[in-house]
CSV table of N, CA and C in Angstrom, one decimal:
chain,number,residue,atom,x,y,z
A,249,ASN,N,-22.8,-105.7,165.3
A,249,ASN,CA,-21.5,-106.3,165.3
A,249,ASN,C,-20.4,-105.2,165.6
A,250,PHE,N,-19.8,-105.4,166.8
A,250,PHE,CA,-18.9,-104.3,167.2
A,250,PHE,C,-17.4,-104.7,167.0
A,251,GLN,N,-17.2,-105.7,166.2
A,251,GLN,CA,-15.8,-106.2,166.0
A,251,GLN,C,-14.9,-105.2,165.4
A,252,TYR,N,-15.3,-104.3,164.5
A,252,TYR,CA,-14.5,-103.3,163.9
A,252,TYR,C,-14.8,-101.9,164.3
A,253,ARG,N,-15.4,-101.7,165.4
A,253,ARG,CA,-15.8,-100.4,165.8
A,253,ARG,C,-14.6,-99.4,166.1
A,254,ARG,N,-13.4,-100.0,166.3
A,254,ARG,CA,-12.2,-99.2,166.5
A,254,ARG,C,-11.3,-99.2,165.3
A,255,GLY,N,-11.8,-99.5,164.1
A,255,GLY,CA,-11.1,-99.6,162.9
A,255,GLY,C,-10.7,-101.0,162.5
A,256,PRO,N,-10.0,-101.2,161.4
A,256,PRO,CA,-9.7,-102.5,161.0
A,256,PRO,C,-8.8,-103.3,162.0
A,257,GLY,N,-8.8,-104.6,161.9
A,257,GLY,CA,-7.9,-105.4,162.7
A,257,GLY,C,-6.5,-105.2,162.4
A,258,SER,N,-5.6,-105.7,163.2
A,258,SER,CA,-4.1,-105.5,163.0
A,258,SER,C,-3.6,-106.2,161.7
A,259,TYR,N,-4.3,-107.2,161.3
A,259,TYR,CA,-3.8,-107.9,160.1
A,259,TYR,C,-4.8,-107.8,158.9
A,260,ASP,N,-5.6,-106.7,158.9
A,260,ASP,CA,-6.5,-106.4,157.8
A,260,ASP,C,-5.8,-106.1,156.6
A,261,ILE,N,-6.0,-106.9,155.5
A,261,ILE,CA,-5.3,-106.6,154.2
A,261,ILE,C,-6.4,-106.6,153.2
A,262,PRO,N,-6.9,-105.5,152.6
A,262,PRO,CA,-8.0,-105.4,151.7
A,262,PRO,C,-7.7,-106.1,150.3
A,263,ILE,N,-6.4,-106.0,149.9
A,263,ILE,CA,-6.1,-106.6,148.6
A,263,ILE,C,-4.9,-107.5,148.8
A,264,SER,N,-5.0,-108.7,148.3
A,264,SER,CA,-4.0,-109.7,148.5
A,264,SER,C,-4.1,-110.8,147.3
A,265,PHE,N,-3.0,-111.1,146.6
A,265,PHE,CA,-3.1,-112.1,145.7
A,265,PHE,C,-1.8,-112.8,145.5
A,266,LYS,N,-1.8,-114.0,145.0
A,266,LYS,CA,-0.6,-114.8,144.7
A,266,LYS,C,-0.8,-115.6,143.4
A,267,ALA,N,0.1,-115.6,142.6
A,267,ALA,CA,0.1,-116.4,141.3
A,267,ALA,C,1.3,-117.3,141.2
A,268,PHE,N,1.1,-118.5,140.7
A,268,PHE,CA,2.2,-119.5,140.6
A,268,PHE,C,2.1,-120.1,139.2
A,269,GLY,N,3.3,-120.4,138.6
A,269,GLY,CA,3.3,-121.0,137.3
A,269,GLY,C,4.5,-121.9,137.2
A,270,ALA,N,4.4,-122.9,136.4
A,270,ALA,CA,5.6,-123.8,136.1
A,270,ALA,C,5.6,-124.2,134.6
A,271,TYR,N,6.8,-124.3,134.1
A,271,TYR,CA,7.0,-124.6,132.7
A,271,TYR,C,8.1,-125.5,132.5
A,272,GLU,N,8.0,-126.6,131.7
A,272,GLU,CA,9.1,-127.5,131.3
A,272,GLU,C,9.5,-127.1,129.9
A,273,ALA,N,10.7,-126.4,129.9
A,273,ALA,CA,11.2,-125.9,128.6
A,273,ALA,C,11.9,-127.0,127.9
A,274,PRO,N,12.2,-126.8,126.6
A,274,PRO,CA,12.9,-127.8,125.8
A,274,PRO,C,14.3,-128.1,126.5
A,275,GLY,N,14.8,-129.3,126.3
A,275,GLY,CA,16.1,-129.6,126.9
A,275,GLY,C,16.0,-130.1,128.4
A,276,GLY,N,14.8,-130.3,128.9
A,276,GLY,CA,14.6,-130.7,130.2
A,276,GLY,C,14.8,-129.7,131.3
A,277,VAL,N,14.8,-128.4,130.9
A,277,VAL,CA,14.9,-127.3,131.9
A,277,VAL,C,13.5,-127.1,132.5
A,278,PHE,N,13.4,-127.1,133.8
A,278,PHE,CA,12.1,-126.8,134.5
A,278,PHE,C,12.2,-125.5,135.2
A,279,ILE,N,11.2,-124.6,134.9
A,279,ILE,CA,11.2,-123.3,135.4
A,279,ILE,C,9.9,-123.1,136.2
A,280,SER,N,10.0,-122.6,137.4
A,280,SER,CA,8.7,-122.2,138.1
A,280,SER,C,8.9,-120.9,138.8
A,281,ALA,N,7.8,-120.2,138.9
A,281,ALA,CA,7.9,-118.8,139.5
A,281,ALA,C,6.6,-118.6,140.2
A,282,SER,N,6.7,-117.7,141.2
A,282,SER,CA,5.5,-117.2,142.0
A,282,SER,C,5.6,-115.7,142.2
A,283,ALA,N,4.5,-115.1,142.1
A,283,ALA,CA,4.4,-113.6,142.4
A,283,ALA,C,3.3,-113.4,143.4
A,284,GLN,N,3.6,-112.4,144.3
A,284,GLN,CA,2.5,-112.1,145.3
A,284,GLN,C,2.5,-110.6,145.6
A,285,HIS,N,1.4,-110.1,145.9
A,285,HIS,CA,1.2,-108.7,146.3
A,285,HIS,C,0.2,-108.7,147.5
A,286,PHE,N,0.5,-107.9,148.4
A,286,PHE,CA,-0.5,-107.6,149.4
A,286,PHE,C,-0.3,-106.2,150.0
A,287,ASP,N,-1.4,-105.5,150.3
A,287,ASP,CA,-1.4,-104.2,150.8
A,287,ASP,C,-0.8,-104.2,152.2
A,288,GLY,N,-0.2,-103.1,152.6
A,288,GLY,CA,0.4,-103.0,153.9
A,288,GLY,C,-0.6,-103.1,155.1
A,289,PHE,N,-0.1,-103.5,156.2
A,289,PHE,CA,-0.9,-103.6,157.4
A,289,PHE,C,-1.3,-102.2,157.9
A,290,PRO,N,-2.5,-102.1,158.6
A,290,PRO,CA,-2.9,-100.8,159.1
A,290,PRO,C,-2.0,-100.4,160.3
A,291,GLU,N,-1.8,-99.1,160.4
A,291,GLU,CA,-1.0,-98.6,161.6
A,291,GLU,C,-2.0,-98.1,162.6
A,292,HIS,N,-1.5,-98.0,163.9
A,292,HIS,CA,-2.3,-97.6,165.0
A,292,HIS,C,-1.5,-96.6,165.8
A,293,THR,N,-1.6,-95.3,165.6
A,293,THR,CA,-0.8,-94.4,166.3
A,293,THR,C,-1.3,-94.1,167.7
A,294,THR,N,-0.4,-94.2,168.7
A,294,THR,CA,-0.8,-94.0,170.1
A,294,THR,C,0.2,-93.1,170.8
A,295,LEU,N,-0.2,-92.7,172.0
A,295,LEU,CA,0.6,-91.8,172.8
A,295,LEU,C,0.6,-92.4,174.2
A,296,ARG,N,1.7,-92.6,174.8
A,296,ARG,CA,1.9,-93.1,176.2
A,296,ARG,C,1.9,-91.9,177.2
A,297,VAL,N,0.9,-91.9,178.1
A,297,VAL,CA,0.8,-90.8,179.0
A,297,VAL,C,1.0,-91.4,180.4
A,298,SER,N,2.0,-90.8,181.1
A,298,SER,CA,2.2,-91.3,182.5
A,298,SER,C,2.4,-90.1,183.4
A,299,SER,N,2.6,-90.4,184.7
A,299,SER,CA,2.7,-89.3,185.7
A,299,SER,C,3.9,-88.4,185.5
A,300,ASN,N,4.9,-88.9,184.7
A,300,ASN,CA,6.1,-88.2,184.4
A,300,ASN,C,5.8,-87.1,183.3
A,301,THR,N,4.8,-87.4,182.5
A,301,THR,CA,4.6,-86.4,181.4
A,301,THR,C,3.4,-85.5,181.7
A,302,VAL,N,2.4,-86.0,182.4
A,302,VAL,CA,1.2,-85.1,182.7
A,302,VAL,C,0.9,-85.3,184.2
A,303,ALA,N,0.7,-84.2,184.9
A,303,ALA,CA,0.5,-84.3,186.3
A,303,ALA,C,-0.9,-84.6,186.7
A,304,LEU,N,-1.8,-84.8,185.7
A,304,LEU,CA,-3.2,-85.1,185.9
A,304,LEU,C,-3.5,-86.6,186.1
A,305,THR,N,-2.5,-87.4,185.9
A,305,THR,CA,-2.8,-88.9,186.0
A,305,THR,C,-1.8,-89.5,187.0
A,306,GLN,N,-2.3,-90.6,187.6
A,306,GLN,CA,-1.5,-91.3,188.6
A,306,GLN,C,-0.9,-92.7,188.0
A,307,VAL,N,-1.5,-93.1,186.9
A,307,VAL,CA,-1.0,-94.3,186.3
A,307,VAL,C,-0.7,-94.0,184.8
A,308,ALA,N,0.1,-95.0,184.2
A,308,ALA,CA,0.4,-94.8,182.8
A,308,ALA,C,-0.7,-95.4,182.0
A,309,GLN,N,-1.0,-94.6,180.9
A,309,GLN,CA,-2.1,-95.0,180.0
A,309,GLN,C,-1.7,-94.8,178.6
A,310,THR,N,-2.2,-95.6,177.7
A,310,THR,CA,-2.0,-95.5,176.3
A,310,THR,C,-3.2,-94.9,175.6
A,311,VAL,N,-3.0,-93.8,174.9
A,311,VAL,CA,-4.2,-93.1,174.3
A,311,VAL,C,-4.1,-93.2,172.8
A,312,THR,N,-5.2,-93.6,172.1
A,312,THR,CA,-5.2,-93.6,170.7
A,312,THR,C,-5.3,-92.2,170.1
A,313,THR,N,-4.4,-91.8,169.2
A,313,THR,CA,-4.4,-90.5,168.7
A,313,THR,C,-4.9,-90.5,167.2
A,314,GLN,N,-4.9,-91.6,166.6
A,314,GLN,CA,-5.3,-91.7,165.2
A,314,GLN,C,-6.1,-93.0,165.0
A,315,VAL,N,-7.1,-93.0,164.3
A,315,VAL,CA,-7.9,-94.3,164.1
A,315,VAL,C,-7.1,-95.3,163.3
A,316,LYS,N,-7.1,-96.5,163.8
A,316,LYS,CA,-6.3,-97.6,163.1
A,316,LYS,C,-6.8,-97.7,161.7
A,317,GLY,N,-5.8,-97.8,160.8
A,317,GLY,CA,-6.1,-97.9,159.4
A,317,GLY,C,-6.1,-96.6,158.6
A,318,THR,N,-5.9,-95.5,159.3
A,318,THR,CA,-5.8,-94.2,158.6
A,318,THR,C,-4.6,-94.2,157.8
A,319,GLU,N,-3.5,-94.7,158.3
A,319,GLU,CA,-2.2,-94.9,157.6
A,319,GLU,C,-1.9,-96.4,157.5
A,320,ARG,N,-1.3,-96.8,156.4
A,320,ARG,CA,-0.9,-98.2,156.3
A,320,ARG,C,0.6,-98.3,156.0
A,321,LEU,N,1.2,-99.4,156.3
A,321,LEU,CA,2.6,-99.7,155.9
A,321,LEU,C,2.6,-99.9,154.4
A,322,ASP,N,3.9,-100.0,153.9
A,322,ASP,CA,4.1,-100.2,152.4
A,322,ASP,C,3.5,-101.5,151.9
A,323,SER,N,3.0,-101.4,150.7
A,323,SER,CA,2.5,-102.7,150.0
A,323,SER,C,3.8,-103.5,149.7
A,324,VAL,N,3.5,-104.9,149.7
A,324,VAL,CA,4.6,-105.8,149.5
A,324,VAL,C,4.4,-106.5,148.1
A,325,ASN,N,5.4,-106.4,147.3
A,325,ASN,CA,5.4,-107.1,146.0
A,325,ASN,C,6.6,-108.0,146.0
A,326,MET,N,6.4,-109.3,145.7
A,326,MET,CA,7.6,-110.2,145.7
A,326,MET,C,7.4,-111.2,144.6
A,327,VAL,N,8.6,-111.5,143.9
A,327,VAL,CA,8.6,-112.5,142.8
A,327,VAL,C,9.7,-113.5,143.2
A,328,ASP,N,9.4,-114.8,143.2
A,328,ASP,CA,10.4,-115.9,143.4
A,328,ASP,C,10.5,-116.7,142.1
A,329,ILE,N,11.7,-117.2,141.8
A,329,ILE,CA,11.9,-118.1,140.6
A,329,ILE,C,12.8,-119.2,141.0
A,330,SER,N,12.5,-120.4,140.3
A,330,SER,CA,13.4,-121.6,140.5
A,330,SER,C,13.6,-122.2,139.1
A,331,ILE,N,14.9,-122.5,138.9
A,331,ILE,CA,15.3,-123.2,137.6
A,331,ILE,C,16.1,-124.4,138.0
A,332,ARG,N,15.8,-125.5,137.3
A,332,ARG,CA,16.5,-126.8,137.5
A,332,ARG,C,16.6,-127.6,136.3
A,333,ARG,N,17.6,-128.5,136.2
A,333,ARG,CA,17.7,-129.4,135.0
A,333,ARG,C,18.4,-130.6,135.5
A,334,ALA,N,17.8,-131.8,135.1
A,334,ALA,CA,18.4,-133.1,135.6
A,334,ALA,C,19.4,-133.6,134.5
A,335,PHE,N,20.5,-134.1,135.0
A,335,PHE,CA,21.5,-134.8,134.2
A,335,PHE,C,21.7,-136.2,134.7
A,336,SER,N,21.9,-137.2,133.7
A,336,SER,CA,22.0,-138.5,134.1
A,336,SER,C,23.4,-139.0,133.7
A,337,SER,N,24.0,-139.9,134.6
A,337,SER,CA,25.3,-140.5,134.3
A,337,SER,C,25.2,-141.9,134.8
A,338,GLY,N,24.9,-142.9,133.9
A,338,GLY,CA,24.7,-144.2,134.4
A,338,GLY,C,23.5,-144.4,135.3
A,339,ARG,N,23.7,-144.9,136.4
A,339,ARG,CA,22.5,-145.0,137.4
A,339,ARG,C,22.4,-143.8,138.3
A,340,TYR,N,23.2,-142.8,138.1
A,340,TYR,CA,23.1,-141.6,139.0
A,340,TYR,C,22.4,-140.5,138.2
A,341,GLN,N,21.7,-139.7,139.0
A,341,GLN,CA,21.1,-138.5,138.4
A,341,GLN,C,21.4,-137.3,139.3
A,342,PHE,N,21.9,-136.2,138.6
A,342,PHE,CA,22.2,-135.0,139.3
A,342,PHE,C,21.3,-133.9,138.8
A,343,THR,N,20.8,-133.1,139.7
A,343,THR,CA,19.9,-132.0,139.4
A,343,THR,C,20.4,-130.7,140.0
A,344,PRO,N,21.1,-129.8,139.3
A,344,PRO,CA,21.5,-128.5,139.9
A,344,PRO,C,20.2,-127.6,139.9
A,345,ILE,N,20.1,-126.9,141.0
A,345,ILE,CA,19.0,-126.0,141.3
A,345,ILE,C,19.4,-124.6,141.6
A,346,LEU,N,18.7,-123.7,140.9
A,346,LEU,CA,19.0,-122.2,141.2
A,346,LEU,C,17.6,-121.6,141.7
A,347,ASP,N,17.6,-121.2,142.9
A,347,ASP,CA,16.4,-120.5,143.4
A,347,ASP,C,16.7,-119.0,143.7
A,348,ILE,N,15.9,-118.1,143.3
A,348,ILE,CA,16.1,-116.7,143.6
A,348,ILE,C,14.8,-116.2,144.3
A,349,PHE,N,14.9,-115.8,145.5
A,349,PHE,CA,13.8,-115.3,146.3
A,349,PHE,C,13.8,-113.7,146.3
A,350,ASN,N,12.7,-113.1,146.2
A,350,ASN,CA,12.6,-111.6,146.1
A,350,ASN,C,13.4,-111.1,144.9
A,351,LEU,N,13.1,-111.6,143.8
A,351,LEU,CA,13.9,-111.3,142.5
A,351,LEU,C,14.0,-109.8,142.3
A,352,THR,N,13.0,-109.0,142.6
A,352,THR,CA,13.0,-107.6,142.4
A,352,THR,C,13.7,-106.8,143.5
A,353,ASN,N,14.1,-107.5,144.5
A,353,ASN,CA,14.8,-106.9,145.7
A,353,ASN,C,14.0,-105.8,146.3
A,354,GLY,N,12.7,-106.1,146.5
A,354,GLY,CA,11.8,-105.1,147.2
A,354,GLY,C,12.2,-104.9,148.7
A,355,SER,N,12.0,-103.8,149.2
A,355,SER,CA,12.4,-103.5,150.6
A,355,SER,C,11.3,-102.7,151.3
A,356,ALA,N,10.1,-103.3,151.3
A,356,ALA,CA,8.9,-102.6,151.9
A,356,ALA,C,9.1,-102.7,153.5
A,357,VAL,N,8.7,-101.6,154.1
A,357,VAL,CA,8.7,-101.6,155.6
A,357,VAL,C,7.5,-102.5,156.1
A,358,SER,N,7.8,-103.4,157.0
A,358,SER,CA,6.8,-104.3,157.5
A,358,SER,C,6.4,-104.0,158.9
A,359,SER,N,7.2,-103.2,159.6
A,359,SER,CA,6.8,-102.7,160.9
A,359,SER,C,7.6,-101.5,161.3
A,360,ARG,N,7.0,-100.6,162.1
A,360,ARG,CA,7.7,-99.4,162.6
A,360,ARG,C,7.1,-99.0,163.9
A,361,VAL,N,7.7,-98.1,164.6
A,361,VAL,CA,7.2,-97.6,165.9
A,361,VAL,C,6.0,-96.7,165.6
A,362,SER,N,4.9,-97.0,166.3
A,362,SER,CA,3.7,-96.2,166.0
A,362,SER,C,3.3,-95.5,167.3
A,363,SER,N,4.1,-95.4,168.3
A,363,SER,CA,3.9,-94.6,169.5
A,363,SER,C,4.6,-93.3,169.3
A,364,LEU,N,3.8,-92.2,169.6
A,364,LEU,CA,4.4,-90.9,169.4
A,364,LEU,C,5.5,-90.7,170.4
A,365,GLY,N,6.6,-90.1,169.9
A,365,GLY,CA,7.8,-89.8,170.8
A,365,GLY,C,9.0,-89.6,169.9
A,366,SER,N,10.1,-89.7,170.5
A,366,SER,CA,11.4,-89.4,169.7
A,366,SER,C,11.7,-90.5,168.7
A,367,SER,N,11.1,-91.7,168.9
A,367,SER,CA,11.4,-92.7,167.9
A,367,SER,C,10.2,-93.0,167.0
A,368,TYR,N,9.2,-92.1,166.9
A,368,TYR,CA,8.0,-92.3,166.1
A,368,TYR,C,8.4,-92.6,164.6
A,369,HIS,N,7.8,-93.6,164.1
A,369,HIS,CA,8.0,-94.1,162.7
A,369,HIS,C,9.4,-94.6,162.4
A,370,LEU,N,10.2,-94.9,163.5
A,370,LEU,CA,11.5,-95.6,163.3
A,370,LEU,C,11.2,-97.0,162.8
A,371,VAL,N,11.9,-97.4,161.8
A,371,VAL,CA,11.6,-98.7,161.1
A,371,VAL,C,12.2,-99.8,162.0
A,372,ARG,N,11.3,-100.8,162.3
A,372,ARG,CA,11.7,-102.0,163.1
A,372,ARG,C,12.0,-103.2,162.2
A,373,ASN,N,11.4,-103.3,161.1
A,373,ASN,CA,11.6,-104.5,160.2
A,373,ASN,C,11.2,-104.1,158.8
A,374,ILE,N,12.0,-104.7,157.9
A,374,ILE,CA,11.7,-104.5,156.4
A,374,ILE,C,11.7,-105.9,155.8
A,375,GLN,N,11.2,-105.9,154.6
A,375,GLN,CA,11.1,-107.1,153.8
A,375,GLN,C,12.5,-107.6,153.5
A,376,ARG,N,12.7,-108.9,153.6
A,376,ARG,CA,14.0,-109.5,153.4
A,376,ARG,C,14.5,-109.2,152.0
A,377,GLY,N,15.8,-109.0,151.8
A,377,GLY,CA,16.4,-108.7,150.5
A,377,GLY,C,16.4,-109.9,149.6
A,378,ARG,N,17.0,-109.7,148.4
A,378,ARG,CA,17.1,-110.8,147.5
A,378,ARG,C,18.0,-111.9,148.1
A,379,LEU,N,17.6,-113.2,147.8
A,379,LEU,CA,18.4,-114.3,148.3
A,379,LEU,C,18.5,-115.3,147.1
A,380,ILE,N,19.8,-115.6,146.9
A,380,ILE,CA,20.1,-116.6,145.8
A,380,ILE,C,20.6,-117.9,146.4
A,381,LYS,N,20.0,-119.0,146.0
A,381,LYS,CA,20.3,-120.3,146.6
A,381,LYS,C,20.7,-121.2,145.5
A,382,PHE,N,21.9,-121.9,145.6
A,382,PHE,CA,22.3,-122.9,144.7
A,382,PHE,C,22.2,-124.2,145.4
A,383,GLY,N,21.7,-125.2,144.7
A,383,GLY,CA,21.6,-126.5,145.3
A,383,GLY,C,21.9,-127.6,144.3
A,384,LEU,N,22.1,-128.8,144.8
A,384,LEU,CA,22.3,-130.0,144.0
A,384,LEU,C,21.6,-131.2,144.6
A,385,LEU,N,20.7,-131.8,143.8
A,385,LEU,CA,19.9,-132.9,144.2
A,385,LEU,C,20.6,-134.1,143.5
A,386,MET,N,20.9,-135.2,144.3
A,386,MET,CA,21.5,-136.3,143.7
A,386,MET,C,20.7,-137.6,144.0
A,387,ASP,N,20.4,-138.3,143.0
A,387,ASP,CA,19.7,-139.6,143.1
A,387,ASP,C,20.6,-140.7,142.7
A,388,PHE,N,20.7,-141.7,143.6
A,388,PHE,CA,21.5,-142.9,143.3
A,388,PHE,C,21.0,-144.1,143.9
C-alpha cells in the first residue's frame, strides 16, 4: 500500500473528538453545549525552484524539503453554548435565544504559507473568534 509513502495526507488528524450535552434546568431554561478538539493539519514544506533562482533548470519545479507531517498546525479547541427559555402570552409563545460560538475565544492557526521564501510561515487563516448571537423565536 503506497498511499502514505510520502507522509500523512493533507487532512490527516490523529486525534479528534466532539462532545455534546443538553439540560433542561428548572424554570424552563434549556441549556445545550458542545466541545470539540482536533489536532492540527500536517504541514508540507516546499521550495519553488525556477530558472530565475538556479541556472541548472529550464522549468519551474517544486521540491519537497521536509516530510509532510514533521510539523503540524495548532490544535483546535472550541466550545459552543446555547441558552433559551420560552415565555407564553395567551396564544403566543416567545423564546429568546442566546448562542455563543467559540466561548473560549481560541485563535489557532488553520493555514499558513509552507513554501520557503520571504513569506514562509506567514499566517493565511486563523480560527474564527468568539461570536455572540441573540435571537427571538415567535410562535403564533
